[in-house]
Amino acid sequence: MSAERLDPATAARLPSDVERPARAVAAAGVGIVHLGPGAFHRAHQAAYTQAAMAVAGGNWAIRTVALRSDRARLALEPQAGLYTLRERGTETDRWTLQAAIRDVVTASNDAASGLDTLIDPNVHVLTLTVTEAGYALDTSGSLDHSHPDVVHDLESPAVPCSAPGWVAAALAARRRIDAPLTVFSCDNLRSNGRALERAVRDFIQATDPSLLGWVDDNVTFPNAMVDRIVPATRPAELDEAAKALTVRDDAHTACEPFTEWVIEKRFATLIPAWETVGAKLVDDVATFEETKLKLLNGAHSSLVYAACALDIEYVHEAMGHPVLERYLRRLLDDEIRPHVVAPPGEDLVARIDTVLDRFRNPHLGHRCAQIAMDGSLKIRERLLPVAETALNEGRSIPLLTTALACWLHHVVRHAEPGAPALLDARADQVLEIARGWTPTRDAGQDRAVVKQLMGPKLGADDAWVRGISETTRALRERGVEAVLEDAARREG
Ligand code: CS2
């Protein structure tokens, strides 16, 4: 296998079926700063941006900033930002060379670079993919002032290590040239733009309140729905890509063919012509966002804790498990869909079919454990609001209760002595709450655990607390498969 790396010289020898970027892309100057240079960014916003430059030109190359990890820089820097993207489905195997990323800087190596870029008037856009945990929000949606990274940044705002602290520093830099900026959240949070705005404003309020007025007049934070399944790249995929490409691409990224981006029209200044390549610009993204968070992300989070308990490694394998598949389908049809307000013209039944088909994609290798990460934050966005509304409306939700019990079961198993680490940004707090809990032994303890892990509304519903505690206990005693089978079989 060739040890030569992908770079502008070796790119010329890539096989002819790898689609090359338009000339305009290599020539473009930087117009976007992006925080969080992971696989999702490479397969989504960066790919849209390259495609948009091919259609409409413009100086929209991307400088990406990693807050802490040097991984992306080490992968992309020797490649001058180049990487290959492979879109794989049952009928698709499309390879493209991606060249919209100009470079990567790691803020923990050099706090100024990256922030400096905001002083360039040719930059108009800041995008972010920092995961749910990156927003450092507390359960009320305000900035969590006790979050260790936030504590650090409040003391040292010039060398930020949290996303809200970094964006606040970026806006302070921006004020120096008095140029407007649009800040796009591309993470799976409800009202993600407003959530980010809240975190950043709270941070600025605590550090430099005089900046707030300038932000009011010059910065917007549109909400957006982003959708594309992009698993973490596995080493075997890098090897396979190296063989196919004849050069090694350490930033090679694989994803599904499906992609969507719906963006609220709320721009402070210029943006790339993303709408020419499939992004939808709308006045209100709420229904798009809710539909996606509930039907896709909600389904992911409902599937993976059961799958992990059954030692099923990949999402497509979980979908091949007759009980899990049937259970998930019924959950979506009977208990989640009734709580989704469809975007205009959207058929939710067809949407569910598409989501389940996407999960069945055997080429993706999407690990259940990857989706299971940060469960305490993800269920808050994806499942708890549905449960709260259903209980308010007096609907019974046995299937959703089972999904949430699977998460509790996952947490309880990880709280046992000698268990592997719980991969959750709030693992310490979550484990502390769950440690020593035996569901249904003591109603007061059941209530306290549910309240702390799932919020006061659900914790105050005694009947529901009893139900979820009994289900969590049954998962342990009767096994995940038997409990899910019963839930999926029960009369609606
Ligand atoms: C997944 C998402 O890891 C997860 O939690 O649910 O990353 C999902 O694959 C994307 O949101 C799809 O758009």
XYZ file of C-alpha atoms and ligand atoms in Angstrom:
505
model
C 0.000 0.000 0.000
C 1.317 3.428 -0.910
C 2.506 5.542 2.007
C 2.280 8.707 -0.056
C -0.247 11.173 1.264
C -2.982 12.909 -0.624
C -1.883 16.473 -1.426
C -2.209 18.871 -4.363
C 0.519 16.991 -6.291
C -0.648 13.429 -5.672
C -4.289 14.469 -6.178
C -3.530 14.575 -9.898
C -3.088 10.790 -9.897
C -6.358 9.919 -8.207
C -8.443 7.441 -10.212
C -10.562 9.056 -12.883
C -13.849 8.146 -11.194
C -13.051 10.456 -8.272
C -14.914 13.674 -9.144
C -12.632 16.711 -9.045
C -13.661 20.104 -7.677
C -14.324 23.002 -10.029
C -11.308 25.263 -10.605
C -13.032 28.061 -8.695
C -12.703 26.091 -5.464
C -8.904 25.913 -5.386
C -8.650 29.612 -6.251
C -11.154 30.792 -3.620
C -10.118 32.920 -0.668
C -11.307 32.234 2.845
C -14.842 33.471 3.579
C -15.922 31.048 6.307
C -14.493 30.149 9.682
C -15.707 26.828 11.035
C -15.436 25.580 14.597
C -15.298 21.773 14.913
C -13.591 20.140 11.924
C -15.001 16.615 12.396
C -16.390 14.170 9.857
C -19.858 15.744 9.895
C -18.508 19.106 8.848
C -16.459 17.532 6.075
C -19.446 15.597 4.708
C -22.045 18.326 5.128
C -21.300 22.066 5.259
C -17.912 21.788 3.526
C -19.362 19.635 0.748
C -22.298 22.042 0.244
C -19.835 24.918 0.123
C -17.652 23.282 -2.493
C -20.713 22.488 -4.600
C -22.011 26.060 -4.196
C -18.690 27.526 -5.310
C -18.754 25.281 -8.376
C -22.143 26.748 -9.327
C -21.834 30.354 -8.233
C -18.150 31.016 -7.533
C -17.286 33.304 -4.628
C -14.542 33.330 -2.043
C -15.941 30.805 0.379
C -13.008 28.611 1.295
C -13.059 27.508 4.930
C -10.585 27.957 7.731
C -11.490 25.333 10.331
C -10.684 25.605 14.000
C -10.449 22.722 16.441
C -10.755 23.821 20.050
C -8.539 21.181 21.566
C -7.890 18.036 19.592
C -5.042 18.213 17.106
C -6.350 15.229 15.130
C -7.983 17.113 12.290
C -4.998 19.393 11.834
C -2.616 16.436 11.703
C -4.818 14.759 9.124
C -5.551 17.767 6.927
C -2.482 19.997 7.148
C -0.115 17.692 5.203
C -2.897 17.343 2.641
C -3.349 21.119 2.222
C -6.936 20.656 3.377
C -7.771 18.119 0.662
C -9.776 14.998 1.441
C -11.993 12.523 -0.310
C -15.658 12.015 0.435
C -17.332 8.706 -0.319
C -21.131 8.606 -0.449
C -22.354 5.062 -0.125
C -25.797 3.586 -0.483
C -27.264 0.476 -2.026
C -27.100 2.034 -5.470
C -24.504 4.745 -4.923
C -20.764 4.733 -4.508
C -19.705 8.263 -5.340
C -16.216 9.595 -4.633
C -15.383 13.285 -4.696
C -12.234 15.198 -3.969
C -13.066 17.983 -1.547
C -11.060 21.185 -1.530
C -13.164 23.798 0.274
C -11.190 23.509 3.507
C -8.151 25.726 3.254
C -6.535 24.824 6.566
C -7.072 23.739 10.169
C -5.802 25.417 13.281
C -5.952 24.002 16.778
C -6.885 26.679 19.276
C -5.147 24.988 22.195
C -1.819 25.267 20.281
C -2.342 28.845 19.285
C -5.330 30.740 20.633
C -4.894 33.741 18.345
C -4.891 32.024 14.984
C -8.439 31.368 13.975
C -9.662 34.291 16.040
C -7.420 36.463 13.841
C -9.282 35.289 10.804
C -12.403 37.064 12.029
C -10.560 40.354 11.574
C -10.609 39.728 7.850
C -13.521 41.625 6.224
C -13.672 38.942 3.519
C -14.951 36.504 6.140
C -18.727 36.684 6.479
C -19.737 33.428 8.045
C -18.937 31.419 11.164
C -20.275 27.855 11.278
C -20.138 25.387 14.152
C -20.350 21.645 14.682
C -19.375 21.084 18.289
C -22.020 18.470 19.332
C -24.763 18.950 21.899
C -22.225 18.925 24.712
C -20.214 21.759 23.161
C -22.863 24.371 23.937
C -22.281 24.077 27.707
C -25.936 24.786 28.458
C -27.687 23.891 31.683
C -31.112 22.242 31.761
C -32.865 25.623 31.592
C -31.045 26.506 28.360
C -28.712 29.102 29.916
C -24.943 28.952 29.882
C -23.748 26.539 32.555
C -21.447 28.787 34.562
C -20.195 25.788 36.549
C -19.021 23.887 33.443
C -15.221 23.507 33.848
C -14.469 24.913 30.378
C -16.766 27.856 30.987
C -15.172 28.478 34.376
C -11.803 28.533 32.614
C -13.002 30.892 29.885
C -14.692 33.304 32.262
C -11.332 33.710 33.949
C -9.284 33.783 30.747
C -11.554 34.994 27.930
C -8.600 35.656 25.622
C -7.658 31.956 25.451
C -11.050 30.230 25.279
C -11.523 26.474 25.314
C -15.337 26.303 25.238
C -17.395 26.985 22.131
C -19.434 29.827 23.706
C -16.200 31.398 24.989
C -14.571 31.010 21.585
C -17.512 32.534 19.705
C -17.598 35.420 22.195
C -13.885 36.050 21.535
C -14.562 35.797 17.806
C -17.289 38.461 18.074
C -14.985 40.721 20.080
C -12.412 40.368 17.278
C -15.106 41.079 14.756
C -16.148 44.289 16.480
C -12.635 45.583 15.840
C -13.420 45.808 12.139
C -17.087 46.576 12.754
C -18.245 44.066 10.155
C -21.417 41.980 10.456
C -21.272 38.216 10.808
C -23.737 35.322 10.505
C -23.140 32.491 12.969
C -24.604 29.138 11.909
C -25.084 26.362 14.420
C -25.041 22.999 12.621
C -25.711 20.763 15.616
C -28.749 18.710 16.597
C -30.267 21.015 19.185
C -33.779 22.413 19.059
C -33.616 26.039 17.932
C -29.890 25.525 17.626
C -29.172 29.096 16.520
C -31.045 30.566 19.470
C -29.459 28.048 21.844
C -26.029 29.146 20.682
C -26.981 32.798 20.835
C -28.139 32.364 24.429
C -24.902 30.642 25.476
C -22.757 33.280 23.771
C -24.748 36.219 25.119
C -24.658 34.802 28.638
C -20.907 34.519 28.287
C -20.518 38.056 26.955
C -22.803 39.375 29.672
C -20.397 37.966 32.238
C -17.201 39.136 30.550
C -17.738 42.165 28.326
C -21.351 43.424 28.415
C -20.470 46.436 26.274
C -20.158 44.028 23.333
C -23.844 43.044 23.497
C -25.147 46.154 21.767
C -22.760 45.634 18.865
C -23.849 41.999 18.620
C -27.525 43.079 18.512
C -26.864 45.251 15.494
C -24.360 43.141 13.599
C -24.681 39.416 14.305
C -27.395 36.861 13.556
C -27.674 33.253 14.689
C -30.076 31.498 12.286
C -31.678 28.233 13.323
C -31.030 25.307 11.017
C -31.880 21.678 10.484
C -28.897 19.627 9.378
C -29.151 16.032 8.253
C -26.675 13.468 6.989
C -25.501 10.273 8.628
C -21.730 10.453 8.870
C -20.189 7.759 11.056
C -16.726 8.198 12.502
C -14.309 6.852 9.885
C -13.005 3.392 10.792
C -9.354 2.415 10.242
C -10.442 -0.305 7.805
C -12.173 2.358 5.702
C -9.002 4.434 5.580
C -7.109 1.358 4.360
C -9.764 0.552 1.798
C -9.718 4.159 0.584
C -5.909 4.147 0.357
C -6.066 1.067 -1.815
C -8.725 2.497 -4.093
C -7.124 5.947 -4.314
C -3.479 4.795 -4.500
C -2.603 7.525 -1.980
C -3.300 7.702 1.727
C -5.996 10.146 2.828
C -6.068 10.475 6.603
C -9.131 12.729 6.440
C -11.123 10.391 4.201
C -14.799 10.615 5.127
C -17.634 8.234 4.324
C -21.321 9.035 4.557
C -24.730 8.207 3.140
C -25.965 9.758 -0.124
C -28.871 11.496 1.680
C -28.257 15.068 2.748
C -30.443 17.961 3.871
C -29.931 21.465 5.198
C -32.795 23.825 5.996
C -31.701 27.261 7.109
C -33.616 30.124 8.629
C -33.300 33.257 6.470
C -31.716 35.528 8.981
C -28.433 36.643 7.586
C -26.325 39.544 8.787
C -24.377 39.712 5.529
C -23.392 37.553 2.560
C -23.597 33.772 2.635
C -22.469 31.169 0.074
C -24.999 30.183 -2.595
C -25.907 27.035 -0.650
C -29.473 27.258 -1.939
C -28.222 26.571 -5.467
C -27.097 23.098 -4.385
C -30.053 21.882 -2.390
C -30.080 23.806 0.892
C -33.519 25.260 1.641
C -33.740 28.815 2.930
C -36.985 29.319 4.853
C -38.579 31.820 7.210
C -39.070 29.300 9.988
C -37.255 25.993 10.416
C -39.160 24.828 13.508
C -41.196 22.095 11.831
C -38.197 20.821 9.836
C -36.075 20.727 12.929
C -38.704 19.044 15.117
C -39.442 16.448 12.469
C -35.818 15.546 12.080
C -34.919 15.568 15.762
C -37.918 13.450 16.719
C -38.083 11.023 13.807
C -34.410 10.488 13.020
C -32.386 11.401 16.078
C -35.166 10.193 18.363
C -35.192 6.861 16.516
C -31.410 6.573 16.766
C -31.463 7.196 20.504
C -34.400 4.793 20.954
C -32.558 2.032 19.159
C -28.982 2.145 20.344
C -29.260 1.535 24.104
C -31.235 -1.648 23.454
C -28.746 -2.582 20.739
C -25.748 -1.973 23.021
C -27.342 -4.144 25.717
C -27.684 -6.909 23.117
C -24.052 -6.449 21.990
C -25.156 -5.374 18.533
C -22.382 -3.234 17.096
C -23.865 -1.426 14.098
C -27.145 0.351 13.380
C -27.810 -1.701 10.226
C -27.397 -4.883 12.282
C -29.852 -3.576 14.876
C -32.290 -2.967 12.012
C -31.841 -6.602 10.978
C -32.943 -7.753 14.439
C -36.645 -8.610 14.076
C -37.677 -7.439 17.543
C -35.726 -4.155 17.474
C -36.933 -3.311 14.000
C -40.595 -3.986 14.827
C -40.337 -2.139 18.108
C -38.777 0.935 16.482
C -41.322 1.059 13.691
C -44.233 0.934 16.151
C -42.643 3.532 18.395
C -42.286 5.929 15.470
C -45.754 5.255 14.053
C -47.782 5.104 17.246
C -46.087 7.375 19.744
C -43.711 9.793 18.048
C -45.436 10.667 14.769
C -48.590 11.968 16.524
C -46.352 14.593 18.126
C -44.729 15.807 14.953
C -46.119 18.763 13.027
C -45.055 18.112 9.463
C -43.368 20.812 7.385
C -45.629 22.003 4.534
C -46.139 19.243 1.983
C -44.245 16.626 3.957
C -45.607 13.087 4.296
C -44.475 11.805 7.671
C -45.179 8.165 6.885
C -42.861 8.393 3.890
C -40.311 10.237 6.034
C -40.320 7.384 8.559
C -39.847 4.843 5.752
C -36.880 6.843 4.480
C -35.327 7.120 7.938
C -35.599 3.367 8.508
C -34.157 2.659 5.062
C -31.250 4.966 5.803
C -30.609 3.077 9.039
C -30.541 -0.174 7.038
C -27.666 1.069 4.829
C -25.170 -1.789 5.211
C -22.215 0.238 3.924
C -22.163 2.844 6.661
C -20.812 0.926 9.637
C -22.467 3.365 12.031
C -21.576 2.162 15.502
C -24.402 2.101 18.046
C -21.875 3.078 20.721
C -21.087 6.290 18.832
C -24.738 7.340 18.850
C -25.128 6.226 22.487
C -22.552 8.818 23.580
C -23.765 11.869 25.508
C -27.152 10.253 26.069
C -28.048 12.555 28.949
C -27.891 15.527 26.572
C -29.336 13.811 23.529
C -32.503 12.452 25.162
C -33.240 15.985 26.331
C -33.395 17.198 22.730
C -34.926 14.138 21.134
C -37.183 12.142 23.448
C -38.070 13.945 26.656
C -40.104 16.714 24.979
C -42.239 14.059 23.258
C -42.807 12.242 26.551
C -43.723 15.491 28.310
C -46.262 16.506 25.670
C -47.797 13.035 25.554
C -48.262 12.925 29.316
C -49.718 16.441 29.314
C -52.240 15.304 26.757
C -53.018 12.166 28.734
C -51.691 9.747 26.088
C -50.052 6.561 27.229
C -46.572 6.017 25.803
C -45.415 2.494 26.681
C -43.010 2.260 23.738
C -41.338 5.582 24.451
C -41.203 4.723 28.142
C -39.375 1.549 27.102
C -36.893 3.551 24.993
C -36.114 5.820 27.922
C -35.914 2.835 30.276
C -33.299 1.345 27.918
C -31.216 4.473 28.469
C -31.670 4.201 32.249
C -30.704 0.527 32.045
C -27.577 1.530 30.100
C -26.674 4.115 32.742
C -27.351 1.765 35.658
C -25.167 -0.942 34.085
C -22.356 1.573 33.675
C -22.732 2.668 37.297
C -21.854 -0.812 38.531
C -18.408 -1.397 40.003
C -15.892 -2.385 37.343
C -18.197 -1.397 34.455
C -16.657 0.318 31.416
C -16.760 4.119 31.404
C -20.025 5.806 30.507
C -19.292 7.965 27.480
C -21.264 11.060 28.344
C -20.168 14.650 28.768
C -22.065 14.631 32.075
C -20.951 11.125 33.074
C -19.872 12.070 36.596
C -23.187 13.658 37.521
C -25.246 10.976 35.770
C -23.394 8.094 37.434
C -23.589 9.761 40.796
C -27.383 9.894 40.477
C -27.741 6.313 39.242
C -25.244 4.644 41.583
C -26.929 2.349 44.076
C -30.371 2.730 42.479
C -32.480 -0.429 42.379
C -35.545 0.487 40.356
C -38.914 -0.025 42.128
C -37.358 -0.750 45.544
C -38.222 2.663 46.920
C -40.732 4.969 45.234
C -39.051 8.069 46.683
C -35.715 7.090 45.185
C -37.333 6.241 41.843
C -38.861 9.697 41.784
C -35.581 11.393 42.696
C -33.600 9.525 40.040
C -36.145 10.185 37.286
C -36.449 13.820 38.274
C -32.713 14.406 38.207
C -32.090 12.509 34.997
C -35.242 13.422 33.082
C -36.383 16.707 34.541
C -38.987 17.922 37.031
C -42.032 17.514 34.765
C -41.584 13.804 34.207
C -40.273 13.298 37.743
C -43.532 14.721 39.113
C -45.756 12.218 37.316
C -45.964 9.374 39.817
C -47.682 6.913 37.517
C -45.103 7.482 34.830
C -42.202 7.237 37.260
C -43.608 3.907 38.440
C -43.939 2.724 34.833
C -40.425 3.627 33.797
C -38.933 2.195 36.978
C -40.797 -1.083 36.461
C -39.647 -1.242 32.856
C -36.045 -0.556 33.823
C -36.232 -3.340 36.348
C -37.845 -5.683 33.813
C -35.037 -4.987 31.319
C -32.578 -6.355 33.840
C -34.689 -9.272 35.007
C -36.331 -10.417 31.792
C -33.834 -9.140 29.250
C -34.052 -6.422 26.633
C -35.419 -8.609 23.871
C -38.372 -9.926 25.888
C -39.354 -6.470 27.142
C -39.161 -4.891 23.698
C -41.072 -7.763 22.181
C -43.906 -7.306 24.668
C -43.940 -3.562 24.113
C -44.077 -3.978 20.332
C -46.842 -6.556 20.562
C -49.139 -4.756 22.963
C -52.462 -3.497 21.627
C -52.261 0.199 20.733
C -26.873 10.625 15.562
C -26.654 11.801 14.610
O -24.819 10.383 16.700
C -26.009 10.689 16.804
O -26.502 10.998 17.869
O -28.224 10.549 15.892
O -25.329 12.128 14.476
C -27.288 11.532 13.238
O -26.593 10.527 12.548
C -27.321 12.791 12.401
O -27.977 13.799 13.119
C -28.029 12.543 11.088
O -28.314 13.752 10.489
